[in-house]
């Protein structure tokens, strides 16, 4: 028996493979390296000390999926594979709908045909759009505001409709807030192909002198220091959330916020990063980024109650682990 991890060489996928393997779960990875690197496979085999089966495949390719299911006894799937850059989704919406929706559809069809009806889906806080109230609960209104977020919402709806049509399915939707940090070994980290969009990888580039400075997207929001507030969560906490979710799988479709329940502003992140790393971090205030919410942070109590999971790493540890993996800790 094995768990199929689509996108398993990506940032969150690879950390989840490491945590599942540590729990003795056999995993099979399917990835096309669109936003990851083959060397991650070697790192995972080294970290886990286990042979990890791998199929280079696009989850939108049903023939490839059928081959994976025919060669492995897949009992559950964790589906990470998908495009995830908000700004890129605005400029290339059809590419995002095509890749993300087609991939999810091919996967769900193949799983159903093979009688594998246990799925954990990598959803996102972006399905809450610009939340009217914080903290955000799983019952907060869903309203994606960009094509990337809409693909997540459409796939969630596909899962809800599927469960309504067939009570044999067990589907868990994990809504991530802002993943940062890296594996303690420093060998797994956020290492996107191409220019990063998210705050932490941009901060790391500024601290490393690879870019002149970090641009802070606006300081005129209605928050204590004027910069946006987010719920940053250590990627290892997030990975452990998937282990907990796998253990708690149950019939029907169930959504959970995976966050810390604490919000930090951009300036607080910058200050914490500089304090724990001793790094110089040149930055300057620049105009707002379209679509940014002033505040978005979670109420993670449902995951604690039903998955017996809660985040444990501090913001300091998130910054320190991210810097260490980027070779920035002196
Ligand atoms: C965080 C804060 C920016 C970069 C997105 C997706 C979400 C999830 C996480 C996938 C914001 C500010 C950022 C920079 C900055 N991804 N910032 N300068 O937008 O909260 O969420 O990534 O699931 O779905 O929507 O994350 O890291 O881009 O931004 O000032 O160079 O940092 O304005 O306030 P975001 P982010």
Short mmCIF file of N, CA and C in Angstrom, two decimals, residues 160-293:
data_model
loop_
_atom_site.label_atom_id
_atom_site.label_comp_id
_atom_site.label_asym_id
_atom_site.label_seq_id
_atom_site.Cartn_x
_atom_site.Cartn_y
_atom_site.Cartn_z
N UNK A 160 -16.57 18.70 -3.65
CA UNK A 160 -17.86 18.71 -2.94
C UNK A 160 -18.93 18.02 -3.77
N UNK A 161 -18.97 18.32 -5.07
CA UNK A 161 -19.97 17.69 -5.94
C UNK A 161 -19.74 16.18 -6.04
N UNK A 162 -18.47 15.78 -6.10
CA UNK A 162 -18.15 14.35 -6.21
C UNK A 162 -18.62 13.61 -4.97
N UNK A 163 -18.36 14.20 -3.80
CA UNK A 163 -18.81 13.56 -2.55
C UNK A 163 -20.33 13.51 -2.46
N UNK A 164 -20.98 14.52 -2.99
CA UNK A 164 -22.46 14.51 -3.00
C UNK A 164 -23.00 13.40 -3.90
N UNK A 165 -22.22 13.07 -4.96
CA UNK A 165 -22.71 12.06 -5.92
C UNK A 165 -22.33 10.64 -5.51
N UNK A 166 -21.31 10.52 -4.66
CA UNK A 166 -20.81 9.17 -4.34
C UNK A 166 -20.27 9.19 -2.91
N UNK A 167 -20.99 8.56 -2.00
CA UNK A 167 -20.61 8.65 -0.57
C UNK A 167 -19.44 7.73 -0.23
N UNK A 168 -18.84 7.18 -1.27
CA UNK A 168 -17.66 6.34 -1.04
C UNK A 168 -16.37 7.15 -0.91
N UNK A 169 -16.45 8.45 -1.22
CA UNK A 169 -15.24 9.29 -1.20
C UNK A 169 -14.96 9.89 0.16
N UNK A 170 -13.65 9.96 0.47
CA UNK A 170 -13.16 10.69 1.66
C UNK A 170 -12.21 11.76 1.14
N UNK A 171 -12.60 13.02 1.27
CA UNK A 171 -11.77 14.11 0.72
C UNK A 171 -11.52 15.17 1.80
N UNK A 172 -10.26 15.50 1.98
CA UNK A 172 -9.85 16.54 2.94
C UNK A 172 -9.24 17.70 2.19
N UNK A 173 -9.79 18.89 2.40
CA UNK A 173 -9.29 20.11 1.75
C UNK A 173 -8.45 20.87 2.78
N UNK A 174 -7.16 20.98 2.53
CA UNK A 174 -6.29 21.69 3.48
C UNK A 174 -6.00 23.08 2.94
N UNK A 175 -6.48 24.10 3.65
CA UNK A 175 -6.32 25.48 3.20
C UNK A 175 -5.11 26.10 3.91
N UNK A 176 -4.01 26.23 3.12
CA UNK A 176 -2.75 26.72 3.68
C UNK A 176 -2.81 28.24 3.80
N UNK A 177 -2.22 28.77 4.83
CA UNK A 177 -2.04 30.21 4.91
C UNK A 177 -0.69 30.55 4.29
N UNK A 178 0.29 31.05 5.02
CA UNK A 178 1.52 31.46 4.32
C UNK A 178 2.70 30.59 4.73
N UNK A 179 3.01 29.55 3.96
CA UNK A 179 4.10 28.64 4.32
C UNK A 179 5.46 29.30 4.17
N UNK A 180 6.31 29.19 5.17
CA UNK A 180 7.69 29.67 5.10
C UNK A 180 8.58 28.71 5.89
N UNK A 181 9.90 28.90 5.77
CA UNK A 181 10.82 28.06 6.54
C UNK A 181 11.35 26.91 5.70
N UNK A 182 12.00 25.97 6.36
CA UNK A 182 12.66 24.87 5.63
C UNK A 182 12.96 23.73 6.60
N UNK A 183 13.24 22.58 6.04
CA UNK A 183 13.59 21.38 6.79
C UNK A 183 14.85 21.63 7.62
N UNK A 184 14.89 21.07 8.80
CA UNK A 184 16.01 21.30 9.72
C UNK A 184 17.36 20.93 9.09
N UNK A 185 17.34 19.99 8.16
CA UNK A 185 18.61 19.59 7.53
C UNK A 185 19.17 20.71 6.65
N UNK A 186 18.30 21.65 6.30
CA UNK A 186 18.73 22.74 5.40
C UNK A 186 18.80 22.29 3.95
N UNK A 187 18.44 21.00 3.71
CA UNK A 187 18.57 20.47 2.35
C UNK A 187 17.28 20.55 1.54
N UNK A 188 16.16 20.71 2.26
CA UNK A 188 14.88 20.94 1.57
C UNK A 188 14.49 22.38 1.83
N UNK A 189 14.11 23.12 0.79
CA UNK A 189 13.73 24.50 1.00
C UNK A 189 12.86 24.98 -0.16
N UNK A 190 12.35 26.20 0.00
CA UNK A 190 11.59 26.78 -1.10
C UNK A 190 12.58 27.19 -2.19
N UNK A 191 12.50 26.55 -3.32
CA UNK A 191 13.52 26.78 -4.36
C UNK A 191 12.83 26.80 -5.71
N UNK A 192 11.98 27.84 -5.92
CA UNK A 192 11.16 27.83 -7.14
C UNK A 192 12.00 28.02 -8.40
N UNK A 193 11.52 27.47 -9.49
CA UNK A 193 12.15 27.77 -10.78
C UNK A 193 11.69 29.17 -11.17
N UNK A 194 12.60 30.03 -11.57
CA UNK A 194 12.19 31.37 -11.98
C UNK A 194 12.10 32.31 -10.78
N UNK A 195 11.66 33.56 -11.07
CA UNK A 195 11.65 34.61 -10.04
C UNK A 195 10.56 34.32 -9.00
N UNK A 196 10.91 34.47 -7.69
CA UNK A 196 9.91 34.23 -6.65
C UNK A 196 8.91 35.38 -6.56
N UNK A 197 7.72 35.06 -6.03
CA UNK A 197 6.71 36.11 -5.82
C UNK A 197 6.45 36.34 -4.33
N UNK A 198 6.62 35.25 -3.55
CA UNK A 198 6.23 35.34 -2.14
C UNK A 198 7.27 36.09 -1.32
N UNK A 199 6.83 36.59 -0.18
CA UNK A 199 7.66 37.48 0.64
C UNK A 199 8.98 36.84 1.06
N UNK A 200 8.95 35.65 1.65
CA UNK A 200 10.17 35.09 2.22
C UNK A 200 11.25 34.83 1.15
N UNK A 201 10.96 34.17 0.05
CA UNK A 201 12.03 33.97 -0.94
C UNK A 201 12.57 35.29 -1.50
N UNK A 202 11.73 36.33 -1.59
CA UNK A 202 12.25 37.63 -2.05
C UNK A 202 13.15 38.23 -0.98
N UNK A 203 12.72 38.10 0.29
CA UNK A 203 13.57 38.60 1.40
C UNK A 203 14.93 37.92 1.38
N UNK A 204 14.93 36.59 1.13
CA UNK A 204 16.19 35.84 1.13
C UNK A 204 17.11 36.34 0.01
N UNK A 205 16.52 36.67 -1.14
CA UNK A 205 17.34 37.18 -2.25
C UNK A 205 17.93 38.56 -1.92
N UNK A 206 17.12 39.39 -1.23
CA UNK A 206 17.62 40.72 -0.84
C UNK A 206 18.72 40.57 0.21
N UNK A 207 18.53 39.66 1.15
CA UNK A 207 19.55 39.46 2.21
C UNK A 207 20.84 38.89 1.63
N UNK A 208 20.69 38.12 0.53
CA UNK A 208 21.88 37.52 -0.10
C UNK A 208 22.53 38.46 -1.10
N UNK A 209 21.92 39.62 -1.31
CA UNK A 209 22.48 40.59 -2.25
C UNK A 209 22.21 40.24 -3.70
N UNK A 210 21.30 39.27 -3.91
CA UNK A 210 20.97 38.88 -5.30
C UNK A 210 20.05 39.90 -5.96
N UNK A 211 19.33 40.64 -5.13
CA UNK A 211 18.53 41.78 -5.64
C UNK A 211 18.89 42.97 -4.75
N UNK A 212 18.77 44.19 -5.24
CA UNK A 212 19.23 45.35 -4.46
C UNK A 212 18.50 45.53 -3.14
N UNK A 213 17.19 45.26 -3.15
CA UNK A 213 16.42 45.47 -1.91
C UNK A 213 15.06 44.76 -2.01
N UNK A 214 14.43 44.63 -0.85
CA UNK A 214 13.05 44.10 -0.80
C UNK A 214 12.10 45.28 -0.94
N UNK A 215 11.16 45.20 -1.86
CA UNK A 215 10.12 46.22 -1.96
C UNK A 215 8.96 45.82 -1.07
N UNK A 216 8.60 46.68 -0.12
CA UNK A 216 7.45 46.40 0.76
C UNK A 216 6.22 46.99 0.09
N UNK A 217 5.26 46.13 -0.27
CA UNK A 217 4.12 46.59 -1.07
C UNK A 217 3.13 47.39 -0.23
N UNK A 218 3.46 48.61 0.07
CA UNK A 218 2.53 49.52 0.72
C UNK A 218 2.61 49.53 2.23
N UNK A 219 2.54 50.71 2.80
CA UNK A 219 2.50 50.84 4.28
C UNK A 219 1.36 51.76 4.68
N UNK A 220 0.32 51.76 3.84
CA UNK A 220 -0.84 52.63 4.13
C UNK A 220 -2.11 51.80 4.30
N UNK A 221 -1.95 50.57 4.78
CA UNK A 221 -3.11 49.72 5.05
C UNK A 221 -3.65 50.02 6.45
N UNK A 222 -4.91 49.71 6.71
CA UNK A 222 -5.48 49.96 8.05
C UNK A 222 -5.02 48.91 9.06
N UNK A 223 -3.70 48.86 9.29
CA UNK A 223 -3.12 47.92 10.26
C UNK A 223 -2.19 48.74 11.19
N UNK A 224 -1.78 48.18 12.31
CA UNK A 224 -0.99 48.95 13.27
C UNK A 224 0.24 49.64 12.67
N UNK A 225 0.98 48.94 11.78
CA UNK A 225 2.16 49.62 11.21
C UNK A 225 1.96 49.93 9.72
N UNK A 226 0.74 49.74 9.24
CA UNK A 226 0.43 50.11 7.86
C UNK A 226 0.75 49.06 6.82
N UNK A 227 1.43 47.97 7.26
CA UNK A 227 1.74 46.91 6.28
C UNK A 227 0.81 45.72 6.51
N UNK A 228 0.69 44.88 5.46
CA UNK A 228 -0.28 43.77 5.51
C UNK A 228 0.09 42.71 6.56
N UNK A 229 -0.96 42.13 7.11
CA UNK A 229 -0.80 41.09 8.13
C UNK A 229 -1.17 39.74 7.53
N UNK A 230 -0.31 38.74 7.77
CA UNK A 230 -0.54 37.39 7.28
C UNK A 230 -0.24 36.36 8.36
N UNK A 231 -0.73 35.14 8.13
CA UNK A 231 -0.54 34.02 9.07
C UNK A 231 0.57 33.13 8.50
N UNK A 232 1.81 33.39 8.93
CA UNK A 232 2.94 32.61 8.43
C UNK A 232 3.04 31.32 9.24
N UNK A 233 3.24 30.21 8.51
CA UNK A 233 3.30 28.91 9.17
C UNK A 233 4.53 28.15 8.66
N UNK A 234 5.24 27.51 9.58
CA UNK A 234 6.44 26.76 9.21
C UNK A 234 6.04 25.60 8.29
N UNK A 235 6.80 25.41 7.23
CA UNK A 235 6.44 24.38 6.23
C UNK A 235 6.45 22.97 6.85
N UNK A 236 7.24 22.76 7.89
CA UNK A 236 7.25 21.45 8.55
C UNK A 236 5.96 21.27 9.36
N UNK A 237 5.48 22.34 9.99
CA UNK A 237 4.16 22.25 10.65
C UNK A 237 3.09 21.90 9.62
N UNK A 238 3.20 22.54 8.47
CA UNK A 238 2.22 22.30 7.40
C UNK A 238 2.29 20.83 6.95
N UNK A 239 3.51 20.33 6.79
CA UNK A 239 3.69 18.93 6.36
C UNK A 239 3.10 17.97 7.39
N UNK A 240 3.34 18.28 8.65
CA UNK A 240 2.79 17.43 9.72
C UNK A 240 1.26 17.47 9.72
N UNK A 241 0.71 18.58 9.25
CA UNK A 241 -0.75 18.68 9.13
C UNK A 241 -1.28 17.67 8.14
N UNK A 242 -0.50 17.37 7.10
CA UNK A 242 -0.92 16.37 6.11
C UNK A 242 -0.86 14.96 6.70
N UNK A 243 0.13 14.70 7.53
CA UNK A 243 0.23 13.39 8.20
C UNK A 243 -0.99 13.21 9.10
N UNK A 244 -1.30 14.27 9.85
CA UNK A 244 -2.46 14.20 10.76
C UNK A 244 -3.76 14.00 9.96
N UNK A 245 -3.85 14.70 8.82
CA UNK A 245 -5.07 14.60 8.00
C UNK A 245 -5.22 13.19 7.43
N UNK A 246 -4.10 12.58 7.05
CA UNK A 246 -4.15 11.22 6.48
C UNK A 246 -4.65 10.23 7.53
N UNK A 247 -4.19 10.44 8.76
CA UNK A 247 -4.60 9.53 9.85
C UNK A 247 -6.09 9.71 10.20
N UNK A 248 -6.63 10.90 9.89
CA UNK A 248 -8.00 11.21 10.32
C UNK A 248 -8.99 11.17 9.16
N UNK A 249 -8.58 10.57 8.04
CA UNK A 249 -9.46 10.56 6.86
C UNK A 249 -10.83 9.98 7.21
N UNK A 250 -11.89 10.63 6.72
CA UNK A 250 -13.25 10.12 6.96
C UNK A 250 -14.11 10.44 5.75
N UNK A 251 -15.19 9.69 5.60
CA UNK A 251 -16.08 9.86 4.44
C UNK A 251 -16.60 11.30 4.39
N UNK A 252 -16.86 11.72 3.14
CA UNK A 252 -17.37 13.07 2.93
C UNK A 252 -16.24 14.02 2.61
N UNK A 253 -16.58 15.33 2.52
CA UNK A 253 -15.55 16.33 2.20
C UNK A 253 -15.43 17.29 3.38
N UNK A 254 -14.20 17.51 3.81
CA UNK A 254 -13.97 18.29 5.04
C UNK A 254 -12.83 19.28 4.81
N UNK A 255 -13.05 20.55 5.13
CA UNK A 255 -12.04 21.61 4.93
C UNK A 255 -11.43 22.00 6.26
N UNK A 256 -10.12 22.27 6.23
CA UNK A 256 -9.40 22.68 7.44
C UNK A 256 -8.42 23.81 7.13
N UNK A 257 -8.40 24.81 7.97
CA UNK A 257 -7.38 25.87 7.89
C UNK A 257 -6.09 25.35 8.52
N UNK A 258 -5.00 25.43 7.78
CA UNK A 258 -3.69 25.11 8.35
C UNK A 258 -2.91 26.41 8.49
N UNK A 259 -3.00 26.98 9.68
CA UNK A 259 -2.30 28.21 10.01
C UNK A 259 -1.94 28.18 11.48
N UNK A 260 -1.31 29.24 11.96
CA UNK A 260 -0.92 29.30 13.37
C UNK A 260 -1.98 29.98 14.22
N UNK A 261 -2.85 30.75 13.55
CA UNK A 261 -3.83 31.53 14.31
C UNK A 261 -3.26 32.87 14.78
N UNK A 262 -2.00 33.16 14.34
CA UNK A 262 -1.39 34.45 14.69
C UNK A 262 -1.08 35.22 13.40
N UNK A 263 -1.25 36.53 13.45
CA UNK A 263 -0.93 37.35 12.27
C UNK A 263 0.28 38.23 12.54
N UNK A 264 1.14 38.33 11.53
CA UNK A 264 2.32 39.20 11.63
C UNK A 264 2.36 40.11 10.40
N UNK A 265 2.79 41.37 10.63
CA UNK A 265 2.87 42.31 9.51
C UNK A 265 4.18 42.09 8.74
N UNK A 266 4.26 42.67 7.57
CA UNK A 266 5.48 42.56 6.76
C UNK A 266 6.66 43.15 7.53
N UNK A 267 6.46 44.31 8.15
CA UNK A 267 7.56 44.93 8.90
C UNK A 267 7.98 44.07 10.10
N UNK A 268 7.02 43.37 10.71
CA UNK A 268 7.38 42.48 11.83
C UNK A 268 8.22 41.30 11.32
N UNK A 269 7.88 40.79 10.16
CA UNK A 269 8.67 39.69 9.58
C UNK A 269 10.09 40.17 9.32
N UNK A 270 10.19 41.36 8.71
CA UNK A 270 11.51 41.91 8.37
C UNK A 270 12.35 42.08 9.63
N UNK A 271 11.74 42.63 10.68
CA UNK A 271 12.46 42.87 11.94
C UNK A 271 12.89 41.55 12.57
N UNK A 272 12.00 40.57 12.56
CA UNK A 272 12.32 39.27 13.15
C UNK A 272 13.45 38.60 12.37
N UNK A 273 13.36 38.66 11.06
CA UNK A 273 14.38 38.05 10.20
C UNK A 273 15.76 38.67 10.48
N UNK A 274 15.80 39.99 10.55
CA UNK A 274 17.08 40.67 10.78
C UNK A 274 17.62 40.34 12.17
N UNK A 275 16.71 40.23 13.14
CA UNK A 275 17.14 39.97 14.52
C UNK A 275 17.73 38.56 14.66
N UNK A 276 17.05 37.56 14.08
CA UNK A 276 17.51 36.17 14.30
C UNK A 276 18.65 35.78 13.37
N UNK A 277 18.81 36.51 12.26
CA UNK A 277 19.88 36.10 11.33
C UNK A 277 21.09 37.04 11.37
N UNK A 278 20.88 38.25 11.89
CA UNK A 278 21.98 39.22 11.87
C UNK A 278 22.25 39.73 10.46
N UNK A 279 21.33 39.35 9.54
CA UNK A 279 21.56 39.73 8.13
C UNK A 279 21.15 41.18 7.90
N UNK A 280 21.84 41.83 6.96
CA UNK A 280 21.40 43.14 6.52
C UNK A 280 20.30 42.89 5.50
N UNK A 281 19.21 43.61 5.59
CA UNK A 281 18.10 43.36 4.67
C UNK A 281 17.60 44.70 4.13
N UNK A 282 18.23 45.17 3.05
CA UNK A 282 17.79 46.46 2.50
C UNK A 282 16.36 46.37 1.99
N UNK A 283 15.54 47.35 2.36
CA UNK A 283 14.16 47.33 1.86
C UNK A 283 13.64 48.75 1.77
N UNK A 284 12.60 48.90 0.96
CA UNK A 284 11.98 50.23 0.87
C UNK A 284 10.49 50.07 0.57
N UNK A 285 9.73 51.07 1.00
CA UNK A 285 8.29 51.03 0.77
C UNK A 285 8.03 51.36 -0.68
N UNK A 286 7.23 50.53 -1.35
CA UNK A 286 6.84 50.76 -2.76
C UNK A 286 5.32 50.72 -2.81
N UNK A 287 4.72 51.05 -3.94
CA UNK A 287 3.25 51.05 -4.01
C UNK A 287 2.63 49.69 -3.71
N UNK A 288 1.39 49.72 -3.30
CA UNK A 288 0.65 48.49 -3.01
C UNK A 288 0.65 47.53 -4.20
N UNK A 289 0.50 46.24 -3.92
CA UNK A 289 0.32 45.23 -4.98
C UNK A 289 -1.19 45.00 -5.11
N UNK A 290 -1.69 45.03 -6.34
CA UNK A 290 -3.13 44.85 -6.54
C UNK A 290 -3.59 43.51 -5.96
N UNK A 291 -4.74 43.55 -5.29
CA UNK A 291 -5.34 42.30 -4.80
C UNK A 291 -4.91 41.90 -3.42
N UNK A 292 -3.97 42.61 -2.81
CA UNK A 292 -3.55 42.25 -1.46
C UNK A 292 -4.61 42.62 -0.42
N UNK A 293 -4.87 41.69 0.48
CA UNK A 293 -5.78 41.98 1.60
C UNK A 293 -4.98 42.61 2.72
#
